[in-house]
mmCIF file of C-alpha atoms in Angstrom:
data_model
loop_
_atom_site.group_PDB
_atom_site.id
_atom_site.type_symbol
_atom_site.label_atom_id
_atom_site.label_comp_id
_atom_site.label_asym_id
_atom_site.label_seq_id
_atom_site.Cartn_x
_atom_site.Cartn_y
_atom_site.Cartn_z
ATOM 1 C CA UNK A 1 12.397 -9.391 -17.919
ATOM 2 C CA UNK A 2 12.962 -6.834 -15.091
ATOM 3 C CA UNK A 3 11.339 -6.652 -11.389
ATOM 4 C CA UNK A 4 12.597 -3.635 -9.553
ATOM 5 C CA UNK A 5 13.605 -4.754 -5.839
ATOM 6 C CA UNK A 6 11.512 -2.218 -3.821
ATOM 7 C CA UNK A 7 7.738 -1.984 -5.552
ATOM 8 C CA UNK A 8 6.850 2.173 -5.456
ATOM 9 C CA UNK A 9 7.885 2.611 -9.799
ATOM 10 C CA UNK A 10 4.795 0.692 -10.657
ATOM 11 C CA UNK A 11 2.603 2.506 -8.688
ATOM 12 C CA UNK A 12 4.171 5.869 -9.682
ATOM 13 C CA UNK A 13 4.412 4.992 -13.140
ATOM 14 C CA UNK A 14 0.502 4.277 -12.903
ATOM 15 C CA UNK A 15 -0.337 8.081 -11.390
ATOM 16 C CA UNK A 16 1.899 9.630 -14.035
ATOM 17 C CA UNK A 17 0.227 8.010 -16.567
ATOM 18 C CA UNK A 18 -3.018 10.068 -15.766
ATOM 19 C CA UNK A 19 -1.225 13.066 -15.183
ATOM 20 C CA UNK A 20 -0.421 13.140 -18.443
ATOM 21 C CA UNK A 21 -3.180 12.124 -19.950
ATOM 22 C CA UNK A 22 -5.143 15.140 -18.025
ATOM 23 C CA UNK A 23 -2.160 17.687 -19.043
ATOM 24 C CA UNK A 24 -1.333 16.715 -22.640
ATOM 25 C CA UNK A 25 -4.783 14.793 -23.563
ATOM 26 C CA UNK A 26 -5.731 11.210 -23.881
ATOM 27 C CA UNK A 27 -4.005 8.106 -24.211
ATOM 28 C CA UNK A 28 -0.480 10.558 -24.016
ATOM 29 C CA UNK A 29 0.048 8.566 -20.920
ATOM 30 C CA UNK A 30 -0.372 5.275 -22.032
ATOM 31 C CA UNK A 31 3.290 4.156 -22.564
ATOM 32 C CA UNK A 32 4.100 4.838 -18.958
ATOM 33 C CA UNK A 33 0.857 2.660 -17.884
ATOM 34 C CA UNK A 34 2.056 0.108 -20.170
ATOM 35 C CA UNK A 35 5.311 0.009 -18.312
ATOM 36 C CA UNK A 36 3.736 -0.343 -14.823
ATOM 37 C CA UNK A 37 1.401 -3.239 -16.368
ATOM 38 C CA UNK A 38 4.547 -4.874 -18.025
ATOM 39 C CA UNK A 39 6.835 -4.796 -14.415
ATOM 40 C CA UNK A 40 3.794 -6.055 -12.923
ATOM 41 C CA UNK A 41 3.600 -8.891 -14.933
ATOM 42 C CA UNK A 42 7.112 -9.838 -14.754
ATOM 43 C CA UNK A 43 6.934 -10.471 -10.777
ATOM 44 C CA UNK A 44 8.238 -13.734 -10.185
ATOM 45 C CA UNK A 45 8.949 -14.775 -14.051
ATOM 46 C CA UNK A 46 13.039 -14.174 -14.081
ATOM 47 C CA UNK A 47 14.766 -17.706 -12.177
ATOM 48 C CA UNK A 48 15.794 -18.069 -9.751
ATOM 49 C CA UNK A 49 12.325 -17.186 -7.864
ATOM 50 C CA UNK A 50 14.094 -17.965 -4.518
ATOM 51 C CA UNK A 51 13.767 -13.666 -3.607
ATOM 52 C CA UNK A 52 10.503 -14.380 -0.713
ATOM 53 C CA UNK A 53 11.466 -11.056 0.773
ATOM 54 C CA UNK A 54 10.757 -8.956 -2.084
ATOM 55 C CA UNK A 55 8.005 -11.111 -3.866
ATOM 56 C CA UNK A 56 9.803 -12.199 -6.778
ATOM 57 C CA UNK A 57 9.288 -15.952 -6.007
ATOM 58 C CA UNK A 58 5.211 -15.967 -7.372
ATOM 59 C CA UNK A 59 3.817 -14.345 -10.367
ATOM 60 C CA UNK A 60 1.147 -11.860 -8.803
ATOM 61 C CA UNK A 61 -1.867 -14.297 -9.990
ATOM 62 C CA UNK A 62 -0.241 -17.056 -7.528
ATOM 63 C CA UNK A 63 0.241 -14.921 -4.929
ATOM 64 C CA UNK A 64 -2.405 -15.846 -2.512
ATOM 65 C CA UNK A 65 -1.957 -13.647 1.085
ATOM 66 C CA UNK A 66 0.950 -11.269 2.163
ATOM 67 C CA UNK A 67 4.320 -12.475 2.875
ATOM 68 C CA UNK A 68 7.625 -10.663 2.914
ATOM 69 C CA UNK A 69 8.542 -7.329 3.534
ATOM 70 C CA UNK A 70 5.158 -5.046 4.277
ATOM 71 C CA UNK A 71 6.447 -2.030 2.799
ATOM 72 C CA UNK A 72 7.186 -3.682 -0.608
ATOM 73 C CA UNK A 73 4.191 -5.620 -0.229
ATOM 74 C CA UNK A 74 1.763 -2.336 0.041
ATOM 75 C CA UNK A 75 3.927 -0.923 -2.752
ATOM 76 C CA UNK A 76 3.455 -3.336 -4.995
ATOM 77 C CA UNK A 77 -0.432 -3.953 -4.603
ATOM 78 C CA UNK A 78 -1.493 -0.592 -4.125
ATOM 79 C CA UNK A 79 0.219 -0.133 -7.922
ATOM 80 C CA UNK A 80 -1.272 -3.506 -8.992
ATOM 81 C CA UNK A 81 -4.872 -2.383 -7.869
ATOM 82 C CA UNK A 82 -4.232 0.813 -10.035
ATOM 83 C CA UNK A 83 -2.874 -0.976 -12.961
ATOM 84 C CA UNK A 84 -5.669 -2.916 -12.755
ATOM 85 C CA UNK A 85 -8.647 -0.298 -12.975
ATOM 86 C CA UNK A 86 -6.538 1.393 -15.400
ATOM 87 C CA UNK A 87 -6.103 -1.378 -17.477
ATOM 88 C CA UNK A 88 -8.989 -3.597 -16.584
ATOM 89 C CA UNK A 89 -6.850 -6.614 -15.980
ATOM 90 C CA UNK A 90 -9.515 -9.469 -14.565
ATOM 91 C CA UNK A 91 -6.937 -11.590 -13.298
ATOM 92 C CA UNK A 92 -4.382 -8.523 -11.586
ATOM 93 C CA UNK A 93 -7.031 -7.610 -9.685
ATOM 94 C CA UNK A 94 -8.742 -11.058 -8.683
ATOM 95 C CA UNK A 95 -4.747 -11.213 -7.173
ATOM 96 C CA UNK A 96 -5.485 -8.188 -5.377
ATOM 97 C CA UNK A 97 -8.386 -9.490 -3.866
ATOM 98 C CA UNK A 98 -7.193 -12.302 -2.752
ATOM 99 C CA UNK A 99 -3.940 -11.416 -1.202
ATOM 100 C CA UNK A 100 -6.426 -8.205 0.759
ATOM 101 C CA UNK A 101 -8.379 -11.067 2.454
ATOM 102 C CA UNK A 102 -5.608 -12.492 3.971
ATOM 103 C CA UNK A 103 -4.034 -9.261 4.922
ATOM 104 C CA UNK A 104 -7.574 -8.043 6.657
ATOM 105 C CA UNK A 105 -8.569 -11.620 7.930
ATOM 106 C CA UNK A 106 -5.226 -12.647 9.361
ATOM 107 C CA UNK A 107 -1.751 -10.156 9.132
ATOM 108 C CA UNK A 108 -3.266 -6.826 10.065
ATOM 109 C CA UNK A 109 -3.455 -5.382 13.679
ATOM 110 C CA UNK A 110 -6.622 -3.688 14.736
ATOM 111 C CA UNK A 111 -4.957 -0.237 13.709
ATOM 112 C CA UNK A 112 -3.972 -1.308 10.052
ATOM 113 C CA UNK A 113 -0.464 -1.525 10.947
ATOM 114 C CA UNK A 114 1.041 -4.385 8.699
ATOM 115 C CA UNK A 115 4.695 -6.621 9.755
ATOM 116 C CA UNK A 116 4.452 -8.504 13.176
ATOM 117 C CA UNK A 117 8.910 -8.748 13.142
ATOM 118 C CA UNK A 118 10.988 -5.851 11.653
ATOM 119 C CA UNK A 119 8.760 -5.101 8.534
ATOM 120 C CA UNK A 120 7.728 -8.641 7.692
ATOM 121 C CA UNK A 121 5.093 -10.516 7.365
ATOM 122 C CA UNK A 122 4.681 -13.867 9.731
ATOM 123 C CA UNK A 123 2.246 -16.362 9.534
ATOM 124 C CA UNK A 124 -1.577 -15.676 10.214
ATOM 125 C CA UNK A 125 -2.391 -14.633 13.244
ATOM 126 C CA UNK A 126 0.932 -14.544 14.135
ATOM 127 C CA UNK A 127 0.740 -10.477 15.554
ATOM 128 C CA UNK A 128 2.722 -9.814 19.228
ATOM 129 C CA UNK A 129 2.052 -6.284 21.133
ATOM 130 C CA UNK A 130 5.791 -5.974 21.100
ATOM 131 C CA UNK A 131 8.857 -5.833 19.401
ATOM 132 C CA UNK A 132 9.525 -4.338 15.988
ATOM 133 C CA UNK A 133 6.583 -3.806 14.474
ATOM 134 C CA UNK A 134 4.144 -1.885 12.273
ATOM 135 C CA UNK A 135 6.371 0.590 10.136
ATOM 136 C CA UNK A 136 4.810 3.633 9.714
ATOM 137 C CA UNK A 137 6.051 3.380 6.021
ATOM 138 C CA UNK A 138 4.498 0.247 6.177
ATOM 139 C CA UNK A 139 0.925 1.227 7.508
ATOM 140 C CA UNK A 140 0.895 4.179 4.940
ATOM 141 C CA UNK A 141 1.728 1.666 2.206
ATOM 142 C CA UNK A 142 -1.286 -0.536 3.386
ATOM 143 C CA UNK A 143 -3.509 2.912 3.163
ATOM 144 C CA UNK A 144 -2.532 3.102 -0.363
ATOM 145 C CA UNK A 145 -3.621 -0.203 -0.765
ATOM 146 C CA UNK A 146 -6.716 0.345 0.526
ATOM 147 C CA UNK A 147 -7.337 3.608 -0.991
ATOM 148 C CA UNK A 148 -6.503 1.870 -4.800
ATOM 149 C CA UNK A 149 -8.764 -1.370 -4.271
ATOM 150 C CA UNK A 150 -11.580 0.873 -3.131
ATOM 151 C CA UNK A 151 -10.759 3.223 -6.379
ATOM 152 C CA UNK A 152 -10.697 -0.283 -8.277
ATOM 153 C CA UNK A 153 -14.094 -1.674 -7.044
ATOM 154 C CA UNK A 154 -16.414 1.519 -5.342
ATOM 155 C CA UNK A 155 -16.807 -0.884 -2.517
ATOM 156 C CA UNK A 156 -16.830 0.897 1.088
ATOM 157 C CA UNK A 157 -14.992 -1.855 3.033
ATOM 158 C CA UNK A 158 -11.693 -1.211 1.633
ATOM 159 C CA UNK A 159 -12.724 2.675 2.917
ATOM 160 C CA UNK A 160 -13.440 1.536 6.151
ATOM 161 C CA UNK A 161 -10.185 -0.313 6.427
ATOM 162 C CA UNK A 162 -8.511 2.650 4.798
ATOM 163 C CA UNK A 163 -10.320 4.989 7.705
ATOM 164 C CA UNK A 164 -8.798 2.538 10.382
ATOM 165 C CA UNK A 165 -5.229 2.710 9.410
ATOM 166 C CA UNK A 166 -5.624 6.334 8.778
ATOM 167 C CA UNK A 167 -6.504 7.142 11.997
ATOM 168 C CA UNK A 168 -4.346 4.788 14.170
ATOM 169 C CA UNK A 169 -1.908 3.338 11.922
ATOM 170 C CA UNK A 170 -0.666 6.137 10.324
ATOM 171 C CA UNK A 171 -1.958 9.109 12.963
ATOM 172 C CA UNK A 172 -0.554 7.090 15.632
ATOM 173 C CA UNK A 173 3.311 7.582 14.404
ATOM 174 C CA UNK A 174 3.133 11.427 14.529
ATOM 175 C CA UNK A 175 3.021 13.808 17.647
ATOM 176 C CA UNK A 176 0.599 15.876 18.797
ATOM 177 C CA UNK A 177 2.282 18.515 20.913
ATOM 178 C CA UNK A 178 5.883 18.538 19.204
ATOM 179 C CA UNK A 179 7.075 17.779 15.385
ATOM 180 C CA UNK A 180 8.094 13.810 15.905
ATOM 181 C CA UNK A 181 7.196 11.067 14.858
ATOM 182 C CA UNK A 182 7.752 7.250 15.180
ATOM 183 C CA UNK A 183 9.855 4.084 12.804
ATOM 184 C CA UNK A 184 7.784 1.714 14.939
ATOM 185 C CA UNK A 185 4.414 1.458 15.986
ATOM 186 C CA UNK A 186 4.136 -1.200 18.364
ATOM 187 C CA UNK A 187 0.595 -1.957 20.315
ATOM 188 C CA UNK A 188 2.364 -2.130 24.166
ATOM 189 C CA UNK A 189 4.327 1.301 24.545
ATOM 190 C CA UNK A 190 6.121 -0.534 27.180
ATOM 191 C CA UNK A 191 8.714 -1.766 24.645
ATOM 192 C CA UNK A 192 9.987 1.916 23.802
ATOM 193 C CA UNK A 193 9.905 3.390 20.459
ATOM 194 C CA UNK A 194 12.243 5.514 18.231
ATOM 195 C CA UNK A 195 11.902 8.801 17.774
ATOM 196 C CA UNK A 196 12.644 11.252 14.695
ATOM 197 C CA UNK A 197 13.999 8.705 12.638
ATOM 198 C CA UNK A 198 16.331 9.623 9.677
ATOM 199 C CA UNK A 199 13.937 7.154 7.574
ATOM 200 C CA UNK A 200 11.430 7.018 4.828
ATOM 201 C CA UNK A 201 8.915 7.788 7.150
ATOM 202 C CA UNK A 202 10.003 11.739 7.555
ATOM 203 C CA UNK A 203 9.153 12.252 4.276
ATOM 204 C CA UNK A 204 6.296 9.564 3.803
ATOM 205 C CA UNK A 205 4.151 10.817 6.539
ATOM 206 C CA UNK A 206 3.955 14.227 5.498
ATOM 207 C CA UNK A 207 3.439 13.015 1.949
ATOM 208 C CA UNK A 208 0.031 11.023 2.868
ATOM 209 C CA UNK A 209 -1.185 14.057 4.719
ATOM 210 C CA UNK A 210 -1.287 16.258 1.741
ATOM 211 C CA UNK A 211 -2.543 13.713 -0.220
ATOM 212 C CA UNK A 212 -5.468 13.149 2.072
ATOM 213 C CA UNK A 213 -7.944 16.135 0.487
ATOM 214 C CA UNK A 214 -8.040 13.894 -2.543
ATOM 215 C CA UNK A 215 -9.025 10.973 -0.972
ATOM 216 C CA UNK A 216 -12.151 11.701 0.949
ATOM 217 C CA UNK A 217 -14.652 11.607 -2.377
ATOM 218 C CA UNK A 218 -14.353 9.788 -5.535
ATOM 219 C CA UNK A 219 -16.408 9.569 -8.531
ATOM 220 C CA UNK A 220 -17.224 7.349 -11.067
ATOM 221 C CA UNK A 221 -20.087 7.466 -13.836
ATOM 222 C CA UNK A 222 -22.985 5.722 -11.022
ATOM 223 C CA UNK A 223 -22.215 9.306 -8.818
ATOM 224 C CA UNK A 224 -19.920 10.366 -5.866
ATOM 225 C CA UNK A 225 -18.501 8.350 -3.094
ATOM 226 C CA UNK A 226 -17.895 10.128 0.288
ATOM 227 C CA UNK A 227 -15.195 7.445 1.240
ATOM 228 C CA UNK A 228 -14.055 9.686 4.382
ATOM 229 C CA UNK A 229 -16.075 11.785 6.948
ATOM 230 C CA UNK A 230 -13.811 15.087 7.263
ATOM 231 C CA UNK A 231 -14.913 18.368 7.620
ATOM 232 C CA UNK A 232 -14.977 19.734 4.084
ATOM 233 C CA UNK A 233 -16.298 20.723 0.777
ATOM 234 C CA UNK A 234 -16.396 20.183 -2.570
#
């Protein structure tokens, strides 16, 4: 058994696996979505399951609401909700339900920004104005989230949720009038924030905005989804 310590593998090893199918023809990809499915699975199987902070203490079908670092948590659900429409595992994504209806009901803020103290996860309802909070890395993670569950399901509230963070959570750690951008998002300004951070996020922000054209439709065989309302065409 093997669970990498920061979730982003399984998610990537899920999008490569269409990639290739698309390039070199079907089911070419399927030993890389096999691999995804496989570290999935081994979340929370290798003792000691004392690791909280990366979610290696539960198997993903006992997981029940976030906990932990965000980042790693949006990681590793936005792969598990791709892994599971890919694979149509029943049980990965009744996890991923249930661990998005605590996030939505209880450990978001109103702009989709996820951690309430440095990057992690409190109890419910347990989100201050202030402090350390809402990583940009983090908010784009939940977006991915999002994004994959609505993917997994063609249900519009995980696009409305999706729409939030896009527009506040993520939006809100970049500039307007000079090329900057922000670590941490908190709600009250007051408490300063940090600018131009060396971090994931300078790469991570620009990354979800040229992702974004492929986001605003989907299809599936019941017709097209307009999941986003941005100028465009298609």
């Amino acid at each position: 058994a093997w669970e990498p310590d920061h979730e982003e593998m399984e998610q990537a090893l899920a999008r490569w696996s269409v990639l290739v199918d698309q390039v070199e023809g079907p089911g070419k990809g399927d030993k890389y979505l096999k691999l995804a499915h496989w570290l999935l699975l081994n979340r929370g199987v290798t003792p000691p399951h004392t690791d909280h902070y990366r979610q290696k203490d539960l198997r993903l079908v006992e997981q029940r609401e976030p906990y932990g670092h965000a980042v790693m948590f949006g990681y590793l659900y936005a792969g598990a909700a791709d892994v599971a429409r890919l694979t149509g595992d029943a049980p990965l994504a009744k996890a991923c339900n249930h661990v998005w209806n605590g996030l939505v009901n209880g450990k978001m803020y109103l702009t989709g920004a996820m951690g309430s103290d440095n990057e992690v996860f409190q109890t419910s309802y347990e989100l201050p104005n202030d402090a350390k909070l809402g990583e940009s890395c983090a908010n784009i993670a939940n977006l991915l989230f999002q994004e994959n569950m609505n993917l997994l399901t063609g249900e519009s509230k995980y696009a409305d949720v999706a729409e939030i963070d896009l527009y506040n959570g993520v939006l809100g750690g970049l500039a307007l009038d000079e090329p900057k951008w922000e670590y941490f998002n908190p709600l009250d300004q007051n408490y300063g924030r940090k600018n131009n951070s060396p971090d994931c996020c300078m790469g991570n922000l620009p990354r979800i905005l040229l992702r974004l054209p492929s986001w605003i439709y989907a299809k599936s065989p019941r017709g097209i989804y307009v999941n986003q309302f941005i100028g465009s065409t298609v």
